[in-house]
Coordinates of C-alpha atoms in Angstrom, one line a residue:
X1 CA -3.6 44.0 26.6
X2 CA -5.7 41.0 26.6
X3 CA -6.3 40.2 22.6
X4 CA -10.3 41.4 23.4
X5 CA -11.2 37.3 24.8
X6 CA -14.2 38.0 27.5
X7 CA -12.0 36.7 30.8
X8 CA -15.5 36.7 32.2
X9 CA -16.6 33.8 30.0
X10 CA -13.5 31.9 31.6
X11 CA -13.8 28.0 32.7
X12 CA -13.3 29.8 36.3
X13 CA -16.5 31.8 36.6
X14 CA -19.3 28.6 36.1
X15 CA -19.5 28.5 32.4
X16 CA -17.6 25.5 30.3
X17 CA -15.5 27.1 27.0
X18 CA -15.8 24.5 23.9
X19 CA -13.2 23.1 23.0
X20 CA -11.8 21.8 19.8
X21 CA -8.2 20.4 19.4
X22 CA -7.2 19.4 16.0
X23 CA -5.3 16.4 15.2
X24 CA -3.8 15.9 12.4
X25 CA -2.9 13.1 10.4
X26 CA -1.6 12.2 6.9
X27 CA -2.3 8.7 6.7
X28 CA -4.7 6.4 8.8
X29 CA -2.9 5.7 12.5
X30 CA -5.0 6.0 15.8
X31 CA -7.6 8.9 16.3
X32 CA -7.7 10.1 19.9
X33 CA -10.7 9.5 21.7
X34 CA -13.6 12.1 23.0
X35 CA -15.4 14.4 20.7
X36 CA -13.0 17.4 21.4
X37 CA -10.1 16.0 19.6
X38 CA -11.1 16.3 16.3
X39 CA -9.1 14.4 13.6
X40 CA -8.2 15.8 9.9
X41 CA -6.6 15.0 7.2
X42 CA -4.0 17.3 6.4
X43 CA -3.3 17.5 3.2
X44 CA -6.6 15.8 2.0
X45 CA -6.7 17.6 -1.8
X46 CA -3.1 15.6 -2.5
X47 CA -4.6 12.8 -1.6
X48 CA -6.8 9.9 -2.9
X49 CA -6.5 7.8 0.4
X50 CA -9.4 8.0 3.4
X51 CA -8.1 7.6 6.4
X52 CA -11.5 8.0 8.3
X53 CA -12.0 11.3 9.0
X54 CA -12.5 15.1 7.5
X55 CA -9.9 16.8 5.8
X56 CA -8.2 20.5 5.1
X57 CA -9.3 20.3 2.1
X58 CA -13.5 22.1 2.1
X59 CA -14.4 25.5 3.4
X60 CA -11.3 28.5 2.3
X61 CA -8.5 26.3 2.8
X62 CA -4.5 26.4 1.7
X63 CA -5.1 21.9 1.4
X64 CA -2.8 21.5 -1.7
X65 CA 0.0 23.7 0.2
X66 CA 0.9 20.2 2.5
X67 CA 4.1 19.5 1.1
X68 CA 5.1 23.2 2.0
X69 CA 3.0 24.4 4.9
X70 CA 2.8 20.8 7.4
X71 CA -0.1 20.7 9.4
X72 CA -0.2 24.7 9.3
X73 CA -2.6 23.4 6.7
X74 CA -5.3 22.4 9.6
X75 CA -4.0 25.4 11.2
X76 CA -5.8 27.4 8.8
X77 CA -8.7 25.8 7.9
X78 CA -9.4 25.3 11.8
X79 CA -9.0 30.0 11.9
X80 CA -11.2 30.0 8.5
X81 CA -13.9 27.1 9.2
X82 CA -14.6 26.3 12.9
X83 CA -16.3 29.6 14.3
X84 CA -18.3 28.1 17.3
X85 CA -15.0 26.6 19.5
X86 CA -13.9 28.9 22.4
X87 CA -10.7 27.2 22.8
X88 CA -8.6 25.9 19.6
X89 CA -6.2 23.8 20.1
X90 CA -3.8 22.2 17.3
X91 CA -1.3 18.4 17.5
X92 CA -0.4 16.0 16.2
X93 CA -1.4 12.3 15.2
X94 CA 1.8 11.0 17.3
X95 CA 2.5 14.1 19.2
X96 CA 0.7 15.4 21.9
X97 CA 1.1 17.6 24.8
X98 CA 0.6 16.7 28.4
X99 CA -2.3 17.8 29.9
X100 CA -2.0 15.9 33.2
X101 CA -0.8 17.6 36.5
X102 CA 2.0 15.4 36.5
X103 CA 4.8 17.8 34.3
X104 CA 7.8 16.1 35.5
X105 CA 7.6 12.8 33.2
X106 CA 11.1 11.8 32.3
X107 CA 11.9 13.3 29.1
X108 CA 15.2 12.5 26.3
X109 CA 17.4 15.2 24.0
X110 CA 14.7 16.4 22.3
X111 CA 12.5 17.3 24.9
X112 CA 9.8 15.3 24.4
X113 CA 8.3 12.8 26.8
X114 CA 8.3 9.0 24.5
X115 CA 6.1 7.0 24.4
X116 CA 6.0 3.0 21.8
X117 CA 3.1 3.1 21.8
X118 CA -0.9 4.8 22.8
X119 CA -2.1 2.0 25.1
X120 CA -5.3 1.7 26.6
X121 CA -4.4 4.3 28.9
X122 CA -2.6 6.9 27.5
X123 CA -4.9 9.4 27.5
X124 CA -5.8 8.7 30.8
X125 CA -1.8 8.9 32.0
X126 CA -1.3 12.0 30.2
X127 CA -4.8 13.9 30.6
X128 CA -5.8 13.8 27.2
X129 CA -9.1 14.4 28.3
X130 CA -11.9 18.2 28.0
X131 CA -12.3 18.7 31.4
X132 CA -8.5 17.6 32.1
X133 CA -7.2 20.0 29.4
X134 CA -9.5 22.8 30.9
X135 CA -8.6 22.2 34.7
X136 CA -5.4 22.7 33.1
X137 CA -5.7 26.2 31.0
X138 CA -7.2 27.0 34.3
X139 CA -7.3 30.8 33.3
X140 CA -4.8 30.4 30.6
X141 CA -5.1 32.3 27.4
X142 CA -2.9 30.1 25.4
X143 CA -1.1 26.6 26.5
X144 CA 2.3 26.5 24.5
X145 CA 4.8 23.6 24.8
X146 CA 7.2 22.9 27.1
X147 CA 10.5 25.5 25.8
X148 CA 13.3 23.5 24.7
X149 CA 16.6 24.1 25.4
X150 CA 18.5 23.7 21.6
X151 CA 22.0 24.0 23.1
X152 CA 20.8 19.6 24.2
X153 CA 21.2 19.2 19.9
X154 CA 24.5 21.3 19.7
X155 CA 22.8 24.5 18.8
X156 CA 23.7 28.1 20.5
X157 CA 20.3 29.6 20.1
X158 CA 17.2 29.2 18.3
X159 CA 19.0 31.3 14.8
X160 CA 22.0 28.6 15.1
X161 CA 19.7 25.8 15.2
X162 CA 17.5 26.8 12.4
X163 CA 20.7 27.3 10.2
X164 CA 22.2 24.0 11.2
X165 CA 19.3 22.1 10.6
X166 CA 19.9 19.8 7.5
X167 CA 17.2 20.4 5.8
X168 CA 16.6 24.6 6.5
X169 CA 18.4 27.3 4.2
X170 CA 19.2 30.3 6.6
X171 CA 18.2 32.9 3.7
X172 CA 14.9 31.5 4.0
X173 CA 14.3 32.2 7.2
X174 CA 16.2 35.5 7.0
X175 CA 13.5 36.2 4.9
X176 CA 10.2 35.9 6.6
X177 CA 11.8 38.4 9.3
X178 CA 13.1 41.0 7.1
X179 CA 8.8 40.8 6.2
X180 CA 8.6 40.8 9.7
X181 CA 10.1 43.7 10.5
X182 CA 8.4 45.5 7.7
X183 CA 4.7 44.5 8.3
X184 CA 4.7 44.3 12.6
X185 CA 8.1 46.5 13.6
X186 CA 7.2 46.0 16.6
X187 CA 8.0 42.9 16.6
X188 CA 11.6 43.6 15.9
X189 CA 13.3 43.1 19.5
X190 CA 11.5 40.3 19.9
X191 CA 12.8 38.1 17.2
X192 CA 16.2 39.9 18.4
X193 CA 15.7 38.2 21.9
X194 CA 14.2 34.9 20.5
X195 CA 16.5 34.1 18.0
X196 CA 19.3 35.1 20.4
X197 CA 18.0 32.5 23.2
X198 CA 18.8 29.0 23.9
X199 CA 14.6 28.0 24.3
X200 CA 12.4 27.9 22.2
X201 CA 8.7 26.7 21.7
X202 CA 8.9 23.9 18.5
X203 CA 6.4 21.7 16.9
X204 CA 3.5 24.2 16.1
X205 CA 1.5 22.7 19.1
X206 CA -1.0 24.8 20.8
X207 CA -4.7 25.5 22.6
X208 CA -5.4 29.5 22.7
X209 CA -8.4 31.3 23.1
X210 CA -10.3 31.9 20.2
X211 CA -9.7 35.6 20.4
X212 CA -5.6 34.7 20.8
X213 CA -6.5 32.0 18.3
X214 CA -7.4 35.0 16.0
X215 CA -5.4 37.3 16.4
X216 CA -2.2 35.3 15.8
X217 CA -3.8 33.5 13.2
X218 CA -3.8 37.1 11.4
X219 CA 0.1 38.1 12.4
X220 CA 1.3 34.5 11.1
X221 CA -0.3 34.2 8.0
X222 CA 0.0 37.0 6.4
X223 CA 3.8 37.2 6.8
X224 CA 4.3 33.4 5.1
X225 CA 1.5 34.8 2.7
X226 CA 4.2 37.3 1.7
X227 CA 7.2 35.1 2.3
X228 CA 5.7 33.1 -1.1
X229 CA 6.1 36.0 -3.0
X230 CA 10.0 36.6 -2.1
X231 CA 11.4 32.7 -2.5
X232 CA 11.3 30.4 -4.7
X233 CA 12.2 26.4 -4.0
X234 CA 13.9 25.4 -7.0
X235 CA 16.5 22.6 -5.7
X236 CA 14.6 21.5 -2.8
X237 CA 13.6 18.0 -2.2
X238 CA 10.5 16.7 -0.2
X239 CA 12.3 18.0 3.5
X240 CA 13.6 21.1 2.6
X241 CA 10.5 22.1 0.6
X242 CA 8.8 21.6 4.2
X243 CA 10.1 25.6 4.7
X244 CA 6.7 27.5 5.5
X245 CA 6.4 24.9 8.6
X246 CA 9.5 25.5 10.0
X247 CA 9.2 28.9 9.5
X248 CA 5.9 28.8 11.4
X249 CA 7.6 27.3 13.9
X250 CA 10.2 30.2 15.1
X251 CA 7.4 32.5 14.1
X252 CA 5.0 31.0 17.5
X253 CA 8.2 31.4 19.1
X254 CA 8.8 35.4 18.5
X255 CA 5.4 36.4 18.5
X256 CA 4.7 35.1 22.1
X257 CA 7.9 36.2 23.4
X258 CA 6.6 39.2 22.8
X259 CA 3.4 38.7 24.2
X260 CA 4.8 37.0 27.6
X261 CA 7.3 40.2 28.0
X262 CA 4.3 42.7 27.3
X263 CA 2.3 40.4 29.7
X264 CA -0.2 40.8 27.3
X265 CA -1.5 37.5 28.1
X266 CA -1.4 34.5 30.8
X267 CA 0.4 31.8 29.5
X268 CA 1.0 28.4 30.5
X269 CA 3.2 25.4 29.3
X270 CA 3.3 21.6 28.7
X271 CA 5.6 18.5 27.6
X272 CA 5.5 17.6 24.4
X273 CA 4.8 14.1 24.2
X274 CA 5.7 12.1 21.6
X275 CA 4.8 8.0 20.7
X276 CA 7.0 5.7 18.4
X277 CA 4.3 3.8 17.1
X278 CA 0.4 5.6 16.1
X279 CA -1.4 2.2 15.8
X280 CA -4.2 2.5 13.2
X281 CA -7.3 1.4 15.6
X282 CA -9.9 1.1 12.9
X283 CA -12.2 4.1 11.4
X284 CA -13.8 3.5 7.5
X285 CA -17.0 3.6 8.3
X286 CA -19.2 2.3 5.2
X287 CA -19.8 4.4 2.7
X288 CA -23.5 4.2 2.0
X289 CA -25.9 3.5 4.8
X290 CA -28.2 1.0 3.4
X291 CA -27.4 -1.9 0.8
X292 CA -23.8 -1.3 1.4
X293 CA -22.0 -4.0 -0.2
X294 CA -17.8 -4.4 1.4
X295 CA -15.1 -5.4 -1.3
X296 CA -11.7 -5.3 -0.8
X297 CA -8.9 -5.2 -3.8
X298 CA -5.2 -5.0 -2.8
X299 CA -2.4 -4.2 -5.6
X300 CA 0.7 -1.7 -5.9
X301 CA 1.1 0.2 -8.9
X302 CA 2.9 -2.2 -10.9
X303 CA -0.8 -4.1 -11.0
X304 CA -3.2 -0.9 -11.1
X305 CA -3.9 -2.1 -15.1
X306 CA -5.4 -5.2 -13.7
X307 CA -7.3 -3.3 -10.4
X308 CA -8.9 -1.4 -13.4
X309 CA -10.0 -4.5 -15.0
X310 CA -11.6 -6.5 -12.5
X311 CA -13.4 -2.4 -11.1
X312 CA -14.2 -2.6 -14.7
X313 CA -15.5 -6.2 -14.7
X314 CA -17.2 -5.1 -11.3
X315 CA -18.9 -2.4 -12.5
X316 CA -20.2 -4.2 -15.6
X317 CA -22.0 -6.9 -13.5
X318 CA -23.7 -4.8 -10.8
X319 CA -26.9 -5.1 -9.3
X320 CA -28.1 -1.6 -9.7
X321 CA -30.2 -2.1 -6.5
X322 CA -27.3 -2.1 -4.8
X323 CA -24.1 0.0 -3.2
X324 CA -21.1 -1.2 -3.9
X325 CA -18.1 0.3 -1.3
X326 CA -14.6 -0.9 -2.6
X327 CA -12.0 -0.3 -0.9
X328 CA -8.6 -0.1 -2.9
X329 CA -6.0 -1.3 -0.6
X330 CA -2.7 0.3 -1.9
X331 CA 1.1 0.1 -1.6
X332 CA 3.0 3.0 -3.2
X333 CA -0.2 3.6 -6.6
X334 CA 0.5 6.5 -8.0
X335 CA -1.5 9.2 -8.5
X336 CA -2.2 9.0 -11.8
X337 CA -3.0 5.5 -11.5
X338 CA -5.8 6.9 -8.6
X339 CA -7.4 9.0 -11.0
X340 CA -7.8 6.5 -13.7
X341 CA -9.2 4.3 -10.9
X342 CA -12.0 6.9 -9.2
X343 CA -12.5 8.2 -13.3
X344 CA -13.9 4.5 -13.5
X345 CA -16.9 5.6 -10.5
X346 CA -17.4 9.0 -11.4
X347 CA -21.2 9.4 -12.3
X348 CA -21.6 6.0 -10.5
X349 CA -24.2 6.8 -8.2
X350 CA -24.3 3.8 -6.4
X351 CA -20.5 3.0 -6.2
X352 CA -17.9 4.8 -3.7
X353 CA -14.0 4.0 -4.3
X354 CA -11.9 4.8 -1.5
X355 CA -8.1 3.9 -1.0
X356 CA -6.1 2.5 2.5
X357 CA -2.0 2.2 2.5
X358 CA -1.4 -0.6 3.6
X359 CA 1.9 0.3 5.2
X360 CA 0.1 2.2 7.6
X361 CA 0.7 -1.3 9.8
X362 CA 4.3 -1.4 10.7
X363 CA 3.8 -5.5 11.0
X364 CA 4.0 -5.2 7.3
X365 CA 7.7 -4.3 7.3
X366 CA 9.1 -7.1 8.3
X367 CA 7.1 -9.5 6.6
X368 CA 9.1 -13.3 4.6
X369 CA 8.2 -12.6 1.1
X370 CA 9.2 -14.6 -1.8
X371 CA 9.6 -13.9 -6.0
X372 CA 6.6 -11.7 -7.4
X373 CA 4.9 -11.4 -3.6
X374 CA 5.3 -8.1 -2.0
X375 CA 4.1 -7.2 1.5
X376 CA 1.4 -5.8 0.0
X377 CA 0.0 -9.0 -0.3
X378 CA -0.3 -9.1 3.3
X379 CA -3.0 -7.1 3.2
X380 CA -5.8 -9.4 3.3
X381 CA -5.1 -10.3 7.0
X382 CA -5.6 -6.1 8.0
X383 CA -8.8 -6.2 7.2
X384 CA -10.4 -7.5 10.0
X385 CA -8.6 -4.5 12.0
X386 CA -9.4 -1.6 8.6
X387 CA -13.4 -2.0 8.9
X388 CA -15.5 -1.2 11.9
X389 CA -18.3 -1.4 11.1
X390 CA -19.2 -3.8 8.8
X391 CA -20.9 -7.4 9.2
X392 CA -19.1 -8.7 6.2
X393 CA -16.8 -7.4 3.4
X394 CA -15.4 -9.4 0.0
X395 CA -11.6 -9.4 -0.9
X396 CA -10.9 -10.1 -4.5
X397 CA -7.3 -10.9 -5.5
X398 CA -6.1 -8.2 -8.5
X399 CA -5.3 -10.8 -11.0
X400 CA -8.8 -12.0 -12.1
X401 CA -12.3 -10.4 -13.9
X402 CA -15.8 -12.1 -12.3
X403 CA -18.6 -12.9 -14.3
X404 CA -21.4 -12.0 -11.9
X405 CA -22.7 -10.0 -9.8
X406 CA -20.3 -10.1 -6.5
X407 CA -23.3 -9.4 -4.0
X408 CA -24.4 -12.9 -4.4
X409 CA -21.4 -13.3 -2.1
X410 CA -22.4 -11.2 0.9
X411 CA -26.1 -12.6 1.3
X412 CA -24.8 -15.2 1.7
X413 CA -25.2 -17.6 5.0
X414 CA -22.1 -18.9 5.8
X415 CA -23.3 -19.5 9.6
X416 CA -20.6 -19.5 12.4
X417 CA -17.9 -19.9 10.3
X418 CA -14.7 -17.1 9.8
X419 CA -14.2 -16.7 6.1
X420 CA -15.8 -18.7 2.9
X421 CA -13.7 -19.3 0.2
X422 CA -12.7 -22.0 -2.8
X423 CA -11.1 -25.1 -1.8
X424 CA -7.0 -24.2 -3.8
X425 CA -7.0 -27.4 -6.6
X426 CA -3.5 -26.3 -6.9
X427 CA -2.6 -27.5 -3.7
X428 CA -4.5 -30.5 -4.1
X429 CA -1.9 -30.8 -6.9
X430 CA 0.8 -30.1 -5.1
X431 CA -0.3 -33.0 -2.8
X432 CA -0.2 -36.0 -5.5
X433 CA 2.7 -34.6 -6.9
X434 CA 5.3 -34.1 -4.0
X435 CA 6.0 -30.9 -4.9
X436 CA 8.8 -29.4 -2.2
X437 CA 7.7 -26.6 -0.8
X438 CA 10.1 -23.2 -0.9
X439 CA 13.3 -23.1 0.4
X440 CA 13.1 -20.7 3.6
X441 CA 10.2 -23.0 4.6
X442 CA 12.3 -27.1 4.3
X443 CA 11.7 -27.9 1.1
X444 CA 9.5 -30.5 2.0
X445 CA 6.8 -32.4 0.0
X446 CA 3.5 -30.0 0.2
X447 CA 1.2 -32.6 1.8
X448 CA 3.9 -32.6 4.7
X449 CA 4.4 -29.3 5.0
X450 CA 0.8 -29.0 5.2
X451 CA 0.3 -31.8 7.8
X452 CA 3.8 -30.7 9.8
X453 CA 4.8 -27.1 8.7
X454 CA 1.3 -25.6 8.8
X455 CA 0.2 -27.7 11.6
X456 CA -3.2 -27.9 9.7
X457 CA -5.4 -31.5 10.8
X458 CA -7.0 -31.5 7.9
X459 CA -5.0 -30.6 4.4
X460 CA -7.6 -31.1 2.2
X461 CA -9.6 -28.6 3.3
X462 CA -6.7 -25.7 2.4
X463 CA -8.2 -22.5 0.0
X464 CA -7.1 -21.0 -2.1
X465 CA -7.0 -16.8 -1.1
X466 CA -7.7 -14.9 -4.4
X467 CA -11.4 -14.4 -2.7
X468 CA -12.9 -14.5 0.0
X469 CA -15.5 -13.1 2.4
X470 CA -14.4 -12.1 5.9
X471 CA -17.4 -12.6 8.3
X472 CA -16.2 -9.5 10.7
X473 CA -18.8 -9.0 12.7
X474 CA -17.3 -12.7 14.4
X475 CA -13.7 -12.0 13.7
X476 CA -14.6 -8.9 15.9
X477 CA -16.1 -11.0 18.8
X478 CA -13.1 -13.4 19.0
X479 CA -10.4 -11.3 19.0
X480 CA -9.0 -12.9 15.0
X481 CA -6.4 -10.1 14.2
X482 CA -4.3 -10.3 17.0
X483 CA -4.2 -14.1 16.1
X484 CA -3.5 -13.6 12.7
X485 CA -1.0 -11.8 13.7
X486 CA 0.9 -13.7 15.9
X487 CA 0.6 -16.0 13.5
X488 CA 2.1 -14.0 11.0
X489 CA 5.3 -13.9 12.9
X490 CA 6.3 -17.1 14.4
X491 CA 7.4 -17.7 11.1
X492 CA 8.2 -17.9 7.1
X493 CA 5.6 -19.3 5.3
X494 CA 5.7 -21.3 1.3
X495 CA 2.4 -19.5 0.5
X496 CA 2.7 -16.3 2.8
X497 CA -0.9 -14.5 4.1
X498 CA -2.9 -18.0 2.4
X499 CA -1.0 -20.0 4.6
X500 CA -1.4 -17.9 7.8
X501 CA -5.2 -18.2 7.2
X502 CA -5.4 -21.2 6.0
X503 CA -3.9 -22.3 10.2
X504 CA -5.9 -19.3 11.7
X505 CA -9.4 -20.1 10.5
X506 CA -9.1 -24.1 10.1
X507 CA -12.3 -25.8 10.6
X508 CA -14.5 -23.0 10.4
X509 CA -14.6 -22.2 6.4
X510 CA -17.6 -22.2 4.6
X511 CA -16.9 -23.4 0.8
X512 CA -17.5 -22.2 -2.2
X513 CA -18.3 -23.8 -5.4
X514 CA -15.4 -23.4 -7.5
X515 CA -17.1 -21.6 -10.0
X516 CA -16.4 -18.5 -7.8
X517 CA -12.7 -18.8 -8.0
X518 CA -11.7 -20.5 -11.3
X519 CA -8.3 -21.2 -12.1
X520 CA -6.9 -20.0 -15.7
X521 CA -5.0 -22.7 -16.5
X522 CA -1.6 -20.6 -16.5
X523 CA -0.7 -22.6 -19.4
X524 CA -1.2 -26.0 -18.7
X525 CA -4.1 -26.8 -18.3
X526 CA -4.4 -30.1 -19.9
X527 CA -0.8 -31.1 -17.9
X528 CA -1.6 -30.7 -14.8
X529 CA -5.6 -30.4 -13.8
X530 CA -5.9 -34.1 -15.3
X531 CA -3.7 -35.3 -12.5
X532 CA -6.4 -34.6 -9.9
X533 CA -8.3 -36.8 -8.2
X534 CA -11.0 -37.3 -10.9
X535 CA -14.4 -36.0 -8.9
X536 CA -12.1 -32.2 -8.7
X537 CA -11.0 -32.8 -12.6
X538 CA -14.8 -32.2 -13.3
X539 CA -15.8 -29.8 -10.7
X540 CA -12.8 -27.9 -12.3
X541 CA -13.8 -28.9 -16.1
X542 CA -17.5 -27.2 -15.3
X543 CA -17.0 -24.9 -13.3
X544 CA -14.6 -23.3 -16.1
X545 CA -18.2 -23.3 -18.1
X546 CA -19.4 -20.7 -16.4
X547 CA -17.0 -18.9 -14.1
X548 CA -18.2 -16.7 -12.1
X549 CA -14.8 -15.3 -11.3
X550 CA -11.8 -15.8 -13.4
X551 CA -8.1 -16.0 -11.3
X552 CA -5.1 -15.3 -13.4
X553 CA -2.7 -16.7 -10.4
X554 CA 1.1 -18.2 -12.0
X555 CA 3.6 -16.7 -14.5
X556 CA 1.5 -16.8 -17.4
X557 CA -0.6 -13.9 -17.1
X558 CA -3.1 -11.9 -20.2
X559 CA -1.5 -8.9 -20.2
X560 CA 2.1 -10.8 -20.9
X561 CA 0.5 -14.0 -23.1
X562 CA -3.0 -13.1 -25.0
X563 CA -2.9 -16.8 -25.3
X564 CA -4.2 -18.0 -21.8
X565 CA -7.1 -19.4 -21.2
X566 CA -9.8 -17.0 -20.8
X567 CA -7.2 -14.1 -22.0
X568 CA -10.4 -12.5 -23.2
X569 CA -12.2 -12.1 -20.1
X570 CA -9.3 -9.7 -19.1
X571 CA -8.9 -7.7 -22.4
X572 CA -13.2 -7.6 -22.1
X573 CA -12.9 -6.3 -19.0
X574 CA -9.5 -3.9 -19.4
X575 CA -10.4 -2.1 -22.9
X576 CA -12.9 0.0 -20.8
X577 CA -10.3 1.1 -19.0
X578 CA -7.5 4.2 -19.7
X579 CA -4.7 1.2 -19.6
X580 CA -6.4 -0.9 -22.6
X581 CA -3.9 0.9 -25.3
X582 CA -0.7 0.9 -22.7
X583 CA -1.1 -2.9 -22.3
X584 CA -1.9 -3.4 -25.7
X585 CA 0.7 -1.4 -27.4
X586 CA 4.0 -3.6 -25.8
X587 CA 1.9 -7.4 -27.3
X588 CA 1.2 -5.3 -31.4
X589 CA 5.1 -4.6 -31.1
X590 CA 5.8 -8.0 -30.3
X591 CA 3.6 -9.3 -33.1
X592 CA 5.0 -6.6 -35.4
X593 CA 8.2 -7.9 -35.0
X594 CA 6.8 -11.5 -35.7
X595 CA 5.3 -10.5 -38.9
X596 CA 8.4 -8.5 -40.1
X597 CA 10.1 -11.5 -39.5
X598 CA 7.1 -14.2 -41.0
X599 CA 6.9 -11.9 -44.2
X600 CA 10.6 -11.5 -44.7
X601 CA 10.8 -14.9 -44.9
X602 CA 7.8 -15.8 -47.2
X603 CA 8.7 -12.8 -49.2
X604 CA 12.3 -14.4 -49.7
X605 CA 11.1 -17.6 -50.2
X606 CA 8.6 -16.3 -52.8
X607 CA 11.9 -14.2 -54.7
X608 CA 13.6 -17.5 -54.6
X609 CA 11.0 -19.4 -56.2
X610 CA 10.6 -17.3 -59.4
X611 CA 13.9 -16.5 -60.1
X612 CA 15.4 -20.2 -59.3
X613 CA 12.0 -22.6 -60.6
X614 CA 10.4 -20.1 -63.0
X615 CA 12.9 -21.1 -65.7
X616 CA 12.1 -24.5 -66.0
X617 CA 8.5 -24.4 -64.5
X618 CA 7.1 -23.3 -68.1
X619 CA 3.7 -22.0 -67.5
X620 CA 0.5 -24.5 -67.7
X621 CA 2.8 -27.6 -67.9
X622 CA 2.3 -30.2 -65.3
X623 CA 5.6 -29.1 -63.3
X624 CA 4.4 -26.1 -62.7
X625 CA 0.7 -27.1 -61.3
X626 CA 3.1 -29.9 -58.8
X627 CA 5.1 -26.5 -58.1
X628 CA 2.5 -24.2 -57.4
X629 CA 0.6 -26.6 -54.9
X630 CA 4.0 -27.3 -53.4
X631 CA 4.6 -23.5 -52.9
X632 CA 0.8 -22.3 -51.7
X633 CA 1.0 -25.2 -49.2
X634 CA 4.0 -24.2 -47.7
X635 CA 3.2 -20.7 -47.6
X636 CA -0.1 -21.9 -46.0
X637 CA 2.5 -23.2 -43.1
X638 CA 4.2 -20.1 -43.0
X639 CA 1.0 -17.7 -41.7
X640 CA -0.6 -20.8 -39.5
X641 CA 3.3 -20.3 -37.7
X642 CA 3.4 -17.1 -38.0
X643 CA -0.3 -16.7 -36.5
X644 CA 0.6 -18.7 -33.9
X645 CA 2.8 -16.6 -32.6
X646 CA 0.5 -13.9 -32.2

């Protein structure tokens, strides 16, 4: 049988078939080029992150089931929403089918052709183009992955291979087989033959003519949806919950085993490809078509509250005529905190908030870190490769708050410079005081570290990375991203990505007024800064009067010490976020415990005075008046001391 497909419409009759091969992505990764390859964000309803392509969460969908159904949420979306394509296919962001004429590439024990990464010639080498796919299909109804012999993995047959799976439970598969026999008894013998065979179709990849795809999808999901009613996932870990995706691999094999045996379909097979690294190749277009103000902020879950305060301050000082395209470069920020951040811009037509996982880039996995710094610190280096079309982007550290509309910075002409930033006056102090670098960089005096270790020809030009305007258009022309990656891999750095950027951008920096990155002082405003050159010190003091941005760099943060300079700016911004009471509670607890301590001391002192002294201090006596003065003076002292620790 022909599954209802009209063969006269085949490519061999001179009519070009429309082809859509959906490629599943769950994180930002390399997209195949060509309109025939349609990237789709699987499980989009469960993710706040923007990976640069549409999701499976529109129209009739099962996006919510992605942790259990894997790539099948894309399969379902295709079935219910793509009503126009003659040929429909499914592949994965790192797993593809080889549509080239050469089907003899060397395979590993899992039956895959391996590539370390997808280079520029990857698609040409493996026939990943519309013309080659159609040529490969010819008059075939279906292209499936080349059958793999499970004996290479030590299993006797497909059934044994499922039973031996580390994250698989054979009872689930037995339930699926029982449903198959009930609903489609004509497939029972095919199921037995497939399960008893060592050859199987794996990875849920295919290309099918529409009629075949429609029939198979109806059959597959009717079994899986019934299976949902018969199993529970109590005690299953994250990998074991992917049960429906695993079972679908076996059901595909069973379905097409019957089709082959009956001669119902013309089926061809293609080698499976696997790329070890699905490198990201830049896809984030501007959120707004006009007056777009691109901003990037980076933090992990521990700094989500600080990121929220910064976002609140940006909103409060935004220009209503501008559109603010905010990208959070996040490192494991929880869904709860992402939801809170999204809520801050809800209902604001000129704000769009998106998230991007910095762990997309494998380069950050092996970087040098120290202290409270995490690999996410290096996210600034990735900016030239994340934004594809923007001319400029403004990066702001999460431990900051702004006092001015940040759009002003992106309207500034920075000429032929790669970045705009504020000079680092703390580093100027480190040079004057001969502060040693950390042990990983030789513990050398700061001045020598900049000149000898970093190789800066002008150490005085060292800039602070808490606020940077990136000239992306120029960076793309000069391939700055590769330069940053090369410098990052050379050695360890004292101030990590900040040092790397100072090396890469030296001589190409437009210096901003100091008010755009005012250091809050870290509790030593009157000790450290007067030691700078007086010209620097007076600039710093003037900038503190009307700061456009305050940077809470260093150990003393306002959420840990409410009396540090400019802490009121942080708390005012945080007040408009869901984190306000959360962060305030620990401080209040400390205040209350201190208050209890001092109040108990005060009460004990008062009782002592009453019991021991009043007998020798008669009312109205001179001694009584003098004692009262002493008492209230002492009481005032205790109260002032108590207030000072609040």
